[in-house]
GROMACS .gro file of C-alpha atoms in nm:
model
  288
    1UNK     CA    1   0.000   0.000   0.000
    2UNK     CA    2   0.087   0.344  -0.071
    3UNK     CA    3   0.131   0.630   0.199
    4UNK     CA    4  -0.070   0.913   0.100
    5UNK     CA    5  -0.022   1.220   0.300
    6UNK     CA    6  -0.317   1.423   0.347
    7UNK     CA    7  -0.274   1.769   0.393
    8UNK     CA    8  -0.511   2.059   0.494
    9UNK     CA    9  -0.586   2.257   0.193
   10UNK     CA   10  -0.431   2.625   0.184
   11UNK     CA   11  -0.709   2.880   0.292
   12UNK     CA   12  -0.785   3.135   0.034
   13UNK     CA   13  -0.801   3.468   0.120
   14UNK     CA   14  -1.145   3.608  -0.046
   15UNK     CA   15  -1.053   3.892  -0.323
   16UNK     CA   16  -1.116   4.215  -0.175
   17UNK     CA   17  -0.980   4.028   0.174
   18UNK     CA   18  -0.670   4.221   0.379
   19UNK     CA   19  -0.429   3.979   0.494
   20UNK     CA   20  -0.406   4.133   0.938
   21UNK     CA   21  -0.090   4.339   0.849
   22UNK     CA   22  -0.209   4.509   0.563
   23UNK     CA   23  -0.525   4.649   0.789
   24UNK     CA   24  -0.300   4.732   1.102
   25UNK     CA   25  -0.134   4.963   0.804
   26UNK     CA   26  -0.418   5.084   0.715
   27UNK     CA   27  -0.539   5.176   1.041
   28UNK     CA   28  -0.219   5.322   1.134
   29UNK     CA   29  -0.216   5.559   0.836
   30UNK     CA   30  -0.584   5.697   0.863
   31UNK     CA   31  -0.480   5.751   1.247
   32UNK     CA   32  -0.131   5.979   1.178
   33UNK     CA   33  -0.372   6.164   0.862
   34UNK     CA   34  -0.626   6.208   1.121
   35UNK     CA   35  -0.369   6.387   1.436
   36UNK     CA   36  -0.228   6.574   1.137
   37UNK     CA   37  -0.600   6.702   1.006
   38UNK     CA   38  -0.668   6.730   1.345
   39UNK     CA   39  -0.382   6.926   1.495
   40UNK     CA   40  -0.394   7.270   1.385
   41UNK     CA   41  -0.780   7.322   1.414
   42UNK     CA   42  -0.771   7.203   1.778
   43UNK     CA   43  -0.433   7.392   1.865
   44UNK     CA   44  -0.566   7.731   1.746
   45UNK     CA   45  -0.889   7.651   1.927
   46UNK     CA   46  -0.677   7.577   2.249
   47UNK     CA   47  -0.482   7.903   2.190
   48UNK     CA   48  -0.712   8.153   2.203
   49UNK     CA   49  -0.833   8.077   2.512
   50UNK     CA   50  -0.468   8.150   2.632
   51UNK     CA   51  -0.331   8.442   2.794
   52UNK     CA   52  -0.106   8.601   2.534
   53UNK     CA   53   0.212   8.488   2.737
   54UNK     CA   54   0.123   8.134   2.761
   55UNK     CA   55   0.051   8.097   2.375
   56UNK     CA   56   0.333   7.891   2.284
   57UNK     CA   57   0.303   7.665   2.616
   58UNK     CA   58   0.232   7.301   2.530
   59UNK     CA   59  -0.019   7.239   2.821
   60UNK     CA   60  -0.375   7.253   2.741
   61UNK     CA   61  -0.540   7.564   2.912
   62UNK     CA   62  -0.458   7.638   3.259
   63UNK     CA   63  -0.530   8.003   3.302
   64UNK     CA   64  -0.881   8.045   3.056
   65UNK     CA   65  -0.956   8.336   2.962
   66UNK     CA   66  -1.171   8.476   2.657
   67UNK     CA   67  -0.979   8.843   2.647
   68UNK     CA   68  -0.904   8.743   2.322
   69UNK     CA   69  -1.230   8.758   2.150
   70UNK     CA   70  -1.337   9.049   2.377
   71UNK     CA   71  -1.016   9.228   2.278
   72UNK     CA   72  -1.086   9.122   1.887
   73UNK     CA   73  -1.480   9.237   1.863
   74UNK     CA   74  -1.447   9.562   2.094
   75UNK     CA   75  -1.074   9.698   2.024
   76UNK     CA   76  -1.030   9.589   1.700
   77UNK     CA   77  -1.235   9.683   1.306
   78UNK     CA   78  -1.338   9.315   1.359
   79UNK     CA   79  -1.698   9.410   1.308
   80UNK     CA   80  -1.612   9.613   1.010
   81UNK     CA   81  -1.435   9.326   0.830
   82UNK     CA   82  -1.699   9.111   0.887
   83UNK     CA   83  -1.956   9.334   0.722
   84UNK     CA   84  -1.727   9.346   0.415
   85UNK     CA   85  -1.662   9.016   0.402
   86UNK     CA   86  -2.064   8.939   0.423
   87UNK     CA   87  -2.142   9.202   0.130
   88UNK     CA   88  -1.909   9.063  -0.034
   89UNK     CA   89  -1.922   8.678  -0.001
   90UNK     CA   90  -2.323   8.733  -0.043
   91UNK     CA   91  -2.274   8.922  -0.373
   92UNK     CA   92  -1.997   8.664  -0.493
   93UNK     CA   93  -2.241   8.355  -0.389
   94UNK     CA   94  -2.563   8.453  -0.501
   95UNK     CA   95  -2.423   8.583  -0.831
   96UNK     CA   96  -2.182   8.306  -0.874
   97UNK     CA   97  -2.417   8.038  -0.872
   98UNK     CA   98  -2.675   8.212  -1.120
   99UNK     CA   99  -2.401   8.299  -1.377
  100UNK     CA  100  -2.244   7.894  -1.298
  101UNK     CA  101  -2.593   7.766  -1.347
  102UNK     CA  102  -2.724   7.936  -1.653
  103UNK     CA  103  -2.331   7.893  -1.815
  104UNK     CA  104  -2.326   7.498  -1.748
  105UNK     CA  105  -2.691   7.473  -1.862
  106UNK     CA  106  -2.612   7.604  -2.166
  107UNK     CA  107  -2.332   7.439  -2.237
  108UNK     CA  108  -2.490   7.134  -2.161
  109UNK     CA  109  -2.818   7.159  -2.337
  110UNK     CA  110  -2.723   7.416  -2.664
  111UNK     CA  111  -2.522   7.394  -2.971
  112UNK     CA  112  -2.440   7.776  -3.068
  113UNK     CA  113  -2.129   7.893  -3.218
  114UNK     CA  114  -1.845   7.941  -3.020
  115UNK     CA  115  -1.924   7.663  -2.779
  116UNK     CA  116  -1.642   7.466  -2.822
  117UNK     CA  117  -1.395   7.814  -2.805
  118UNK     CA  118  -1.598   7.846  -2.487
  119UNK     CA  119  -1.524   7.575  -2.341
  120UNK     CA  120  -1.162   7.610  -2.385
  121UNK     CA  121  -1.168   8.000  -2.211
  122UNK     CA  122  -1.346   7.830  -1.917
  123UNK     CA  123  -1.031   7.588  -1.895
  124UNK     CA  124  -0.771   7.815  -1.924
  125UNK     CA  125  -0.864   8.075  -1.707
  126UNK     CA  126  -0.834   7.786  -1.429
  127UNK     CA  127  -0.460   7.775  -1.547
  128UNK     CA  128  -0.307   8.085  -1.443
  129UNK     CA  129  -0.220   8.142  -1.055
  130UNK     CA  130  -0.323   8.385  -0.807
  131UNK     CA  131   0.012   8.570  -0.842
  132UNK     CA  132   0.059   8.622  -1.217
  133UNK     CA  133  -0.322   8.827  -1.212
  134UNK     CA  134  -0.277   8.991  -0.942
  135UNK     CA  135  -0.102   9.271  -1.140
  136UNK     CA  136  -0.323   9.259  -1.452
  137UNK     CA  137  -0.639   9.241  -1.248
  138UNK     CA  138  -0.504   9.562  -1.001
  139UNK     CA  139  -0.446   9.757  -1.347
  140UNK     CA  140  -0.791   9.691  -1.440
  141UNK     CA  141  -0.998   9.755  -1.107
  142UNK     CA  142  -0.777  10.093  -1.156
  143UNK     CA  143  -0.855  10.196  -1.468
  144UNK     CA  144  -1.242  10.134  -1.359
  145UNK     CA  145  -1.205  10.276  -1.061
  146UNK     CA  146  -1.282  10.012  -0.857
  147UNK     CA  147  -1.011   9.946  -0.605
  148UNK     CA  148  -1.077   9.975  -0.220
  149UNK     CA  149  -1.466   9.866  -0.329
  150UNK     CA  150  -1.630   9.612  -0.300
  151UNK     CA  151  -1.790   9.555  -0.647
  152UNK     CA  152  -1.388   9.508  -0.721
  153UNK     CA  153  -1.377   9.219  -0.528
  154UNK     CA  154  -1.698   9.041  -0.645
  155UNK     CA  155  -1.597   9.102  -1.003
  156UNK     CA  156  -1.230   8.931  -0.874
  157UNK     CA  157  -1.405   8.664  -0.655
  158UNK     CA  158  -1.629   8.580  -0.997
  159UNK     CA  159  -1.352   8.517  -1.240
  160UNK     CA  160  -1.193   8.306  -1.001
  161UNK     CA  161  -1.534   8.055  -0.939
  162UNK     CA  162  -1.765   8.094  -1.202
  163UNK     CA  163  -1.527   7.876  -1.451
  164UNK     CA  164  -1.508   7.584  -1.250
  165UNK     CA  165  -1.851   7.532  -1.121
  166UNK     CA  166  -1.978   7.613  -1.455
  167UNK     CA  167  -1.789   7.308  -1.541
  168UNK     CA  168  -1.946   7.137  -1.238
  169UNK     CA  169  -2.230   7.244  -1.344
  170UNK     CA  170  -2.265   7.121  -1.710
  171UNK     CA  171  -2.109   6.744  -1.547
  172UNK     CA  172  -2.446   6.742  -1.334
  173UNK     CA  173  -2.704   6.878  -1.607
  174UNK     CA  174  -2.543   6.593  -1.797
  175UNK     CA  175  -2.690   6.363  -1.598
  176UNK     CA  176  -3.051   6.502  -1.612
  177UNK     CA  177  -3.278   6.331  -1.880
  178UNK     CA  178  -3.250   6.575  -2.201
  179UNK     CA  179  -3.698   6.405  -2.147
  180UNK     CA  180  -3.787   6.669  -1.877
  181UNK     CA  181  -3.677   6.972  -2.110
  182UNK     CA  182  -3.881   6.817  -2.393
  183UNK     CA  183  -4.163   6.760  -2.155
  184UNK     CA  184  -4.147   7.127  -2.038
  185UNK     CA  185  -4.170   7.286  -2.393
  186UNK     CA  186  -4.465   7.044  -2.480
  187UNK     CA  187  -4.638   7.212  -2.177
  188UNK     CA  188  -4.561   7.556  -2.317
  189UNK     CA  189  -4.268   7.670  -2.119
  190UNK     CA  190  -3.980   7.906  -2.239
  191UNK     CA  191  -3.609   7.766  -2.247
  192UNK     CA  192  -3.588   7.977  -1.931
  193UNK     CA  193  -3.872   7.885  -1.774
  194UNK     CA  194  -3.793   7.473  -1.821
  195UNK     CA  195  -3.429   7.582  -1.685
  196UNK     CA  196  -3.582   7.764  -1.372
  197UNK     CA  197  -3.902   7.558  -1.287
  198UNK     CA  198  -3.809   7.229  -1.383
  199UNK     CA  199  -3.397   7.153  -1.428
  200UNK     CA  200  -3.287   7.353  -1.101
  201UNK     CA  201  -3.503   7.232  -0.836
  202UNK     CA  202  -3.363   6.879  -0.979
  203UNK     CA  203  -2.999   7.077  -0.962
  204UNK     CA  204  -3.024   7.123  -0.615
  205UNK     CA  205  -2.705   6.904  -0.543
  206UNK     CA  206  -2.473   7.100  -0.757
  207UNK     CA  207  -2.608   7.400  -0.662
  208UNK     CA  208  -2.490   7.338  -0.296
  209UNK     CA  209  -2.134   7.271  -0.408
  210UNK     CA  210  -2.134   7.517  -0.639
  211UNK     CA  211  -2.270   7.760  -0.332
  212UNK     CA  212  -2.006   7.666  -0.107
  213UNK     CA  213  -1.708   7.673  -0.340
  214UNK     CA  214  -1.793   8.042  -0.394
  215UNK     CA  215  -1.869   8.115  -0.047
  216UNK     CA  216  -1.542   7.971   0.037
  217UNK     CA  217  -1.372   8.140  -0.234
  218UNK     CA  218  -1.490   8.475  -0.108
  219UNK     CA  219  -1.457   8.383   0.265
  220UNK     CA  220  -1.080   8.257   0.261
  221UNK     CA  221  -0.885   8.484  -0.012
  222UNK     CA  222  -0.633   8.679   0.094
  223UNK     CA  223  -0.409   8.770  -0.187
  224UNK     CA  224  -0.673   8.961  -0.382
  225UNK     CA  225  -0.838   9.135  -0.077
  226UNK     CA  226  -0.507   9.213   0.070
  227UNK     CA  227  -0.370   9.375  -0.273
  228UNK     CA  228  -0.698   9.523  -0.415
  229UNK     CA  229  -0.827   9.716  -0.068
  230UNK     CA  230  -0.653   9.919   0.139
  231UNK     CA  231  -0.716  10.100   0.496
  232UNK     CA  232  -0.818   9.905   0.756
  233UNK     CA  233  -1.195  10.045   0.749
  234UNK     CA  234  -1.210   9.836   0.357
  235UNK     CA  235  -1.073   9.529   0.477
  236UNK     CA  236  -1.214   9.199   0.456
  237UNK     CA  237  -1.223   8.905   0.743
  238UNK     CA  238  -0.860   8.746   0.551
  239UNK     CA  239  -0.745   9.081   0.543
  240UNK     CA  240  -0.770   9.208   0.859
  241UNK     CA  241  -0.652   8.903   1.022
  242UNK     CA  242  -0.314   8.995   0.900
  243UNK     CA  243  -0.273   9.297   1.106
  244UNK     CA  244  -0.243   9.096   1.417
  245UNK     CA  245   0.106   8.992   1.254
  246UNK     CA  246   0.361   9.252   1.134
  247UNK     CA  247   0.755   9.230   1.079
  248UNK     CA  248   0.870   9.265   1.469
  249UNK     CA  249   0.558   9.113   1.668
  250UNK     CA  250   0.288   8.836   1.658
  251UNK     CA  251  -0.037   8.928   1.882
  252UNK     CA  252  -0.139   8.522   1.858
  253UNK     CA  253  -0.403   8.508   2.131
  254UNK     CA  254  -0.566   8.760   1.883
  255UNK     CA  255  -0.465   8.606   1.571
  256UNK     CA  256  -0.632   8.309   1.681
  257UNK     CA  257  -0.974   8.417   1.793
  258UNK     CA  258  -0.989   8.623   1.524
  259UNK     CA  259  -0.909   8.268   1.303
  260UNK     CA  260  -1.196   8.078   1.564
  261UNK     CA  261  -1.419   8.343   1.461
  262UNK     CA  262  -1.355   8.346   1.092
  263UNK     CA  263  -1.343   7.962   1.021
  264UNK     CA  264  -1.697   7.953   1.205
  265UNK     CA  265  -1.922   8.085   0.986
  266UNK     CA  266  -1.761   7.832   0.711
  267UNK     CA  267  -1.810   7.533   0.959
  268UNK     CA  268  -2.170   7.646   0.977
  269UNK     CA  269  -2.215   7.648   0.580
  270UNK     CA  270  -2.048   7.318   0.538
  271UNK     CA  271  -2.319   7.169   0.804
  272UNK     CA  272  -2.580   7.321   0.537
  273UNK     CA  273  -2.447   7.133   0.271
  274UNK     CA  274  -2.266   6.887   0.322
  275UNK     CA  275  -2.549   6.589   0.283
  276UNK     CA  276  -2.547   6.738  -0.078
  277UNK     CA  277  -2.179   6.767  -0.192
  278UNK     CA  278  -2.055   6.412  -0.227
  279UNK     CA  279  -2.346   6.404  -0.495
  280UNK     CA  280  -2.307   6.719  -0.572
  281UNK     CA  281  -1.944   6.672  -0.630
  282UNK     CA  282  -1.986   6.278  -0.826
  283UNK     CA  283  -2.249   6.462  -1.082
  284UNK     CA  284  -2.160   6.367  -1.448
  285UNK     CA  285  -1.993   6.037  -1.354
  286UNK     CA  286  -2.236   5.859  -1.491
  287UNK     CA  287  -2.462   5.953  -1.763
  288UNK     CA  288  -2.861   5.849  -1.828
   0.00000   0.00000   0.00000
């Protein structure tokens, strides 16, 4: 007789499967990306609610205080940037997503001359950095007279957004049924009037990213705001928070409740929107 030797057979991992190091990898990398996301936030939150001398101690907070944010709302323009910053961001946002919605419609829906040397402006303009318009753009606001305004800064703010979320845009009318403009004409609607009544309460998704990216745009810009208006009365939120630094001193306990203050109003806009910008974001992925 012949020995046979039996042995176990080899367990196969299923595909998709991580072998036990491979997750403890894993794991270990979303936990240093997460202390590094984490970090900064929570150590200018921690800061200014410091005493200015204990700014750069690494304990948490042992002598609170909130001197900080009284010192930045009552002895500082604070209030004053924040109305600019609000006239402007509104202007920039509400604007921003009509122009962005009506562009990428009509790219999306209408052959017209010109469409495909539009499409190529909208690129290109995303190809040039802050610093090489900065110049050009001053010159301009200039000649119009338009620095130190705020109109300057929407018009600024609008060249900066309305390219790329009119791209967005057109990705996520892509993905509407062409049916539901058809349908609106046979009911006797305008081209408008399907666009307004019946494409952008479907839009609403892309509309919320395309709201936030031009809030944020207008929110968080320095270089423009910093370059375009001048005196401390015509600053905006990012512009003002660079007087608490100059070339000999760093006020930090007011740097960084002026920061706490500024990045709120964001946090609260993201909350808004955020169930709608992974959609919002993944439009024209797929099409119908």
């Amino acid at each position: 007789m012949t020995d046979k030797t039996i042995t176990a057979p080899r367990k196969v991992r299923a595909r998709g499967e991580r072998s036990p190091l491979a997750s403890l990898g894993l794991h270990l990398t979303l936990i240093v990306a997460t202390v590094v996301a984490v970090f900064p936030p929570l150590w200018l939150v921690i800061t200014s609610f410091k005493p200015k001398t204990d700014a750069f101690d690494s304990s948490l907070v042992k002598n609170f205080t909130l001197g900080n944010y009284s010192h930045v709302v009552g002895d500082t323009a604070f209030l004053s940037w924040l109305g600019n910053s609000m006239i402007v961001v509104g202007l920039t946002t509400v604007i921003g997503v009509f122009i962005s919605a009506t562009t990428g419609y009509a790219v999306s829906r209408f052959r017209f001359p010109g469409l495909r040397p539009l499409m190529w402006l909208l690129l290109i303009t995303q190809m040039f950095p802050v610093a090489v318009l900065i110049v050009p753009l001053y010159n301009l606001l200039a000649s119009l007279g338009l620095l130190n305004q705020p109109v300057g800064l929407v018009v600024t703010y609008l060249t900066v957004a309305v390219p790329f979320c009119a791209w967005m845009m057109k990705g996520y009318f892509d993905g509407i049924p062409v049916e539901i403009d058809e349908a609106g004409r046979v009911d006797g609607l305008s081209p408008f009037g399907t666009f307004w009544r019946l494409i952008m309460p479907l839009a609403k998704p892309g509309l919320a990213v395309t709201a936030f990216y031009t809030f944020i745009t207008g929110w968080a810009e320095v270089a423009y705001a910093s370059a375009f208006m001048t005196g401390e009365e015509n600053l905006t939120l990012a512009g003002g928070l660079q007087t608490f630094v100059n070339q000999y001193t760093a006020d930090w306990g007011s740097l960084t409740a002026a920061a706490v203050l500024i990045a709120a109003p964001a946090a609260i806009v993201f909350g808004l929107v955020q169930r709608h910008l992974v959609s919002g974001l993944t439009a024209g992925a797929t099409k119908s």
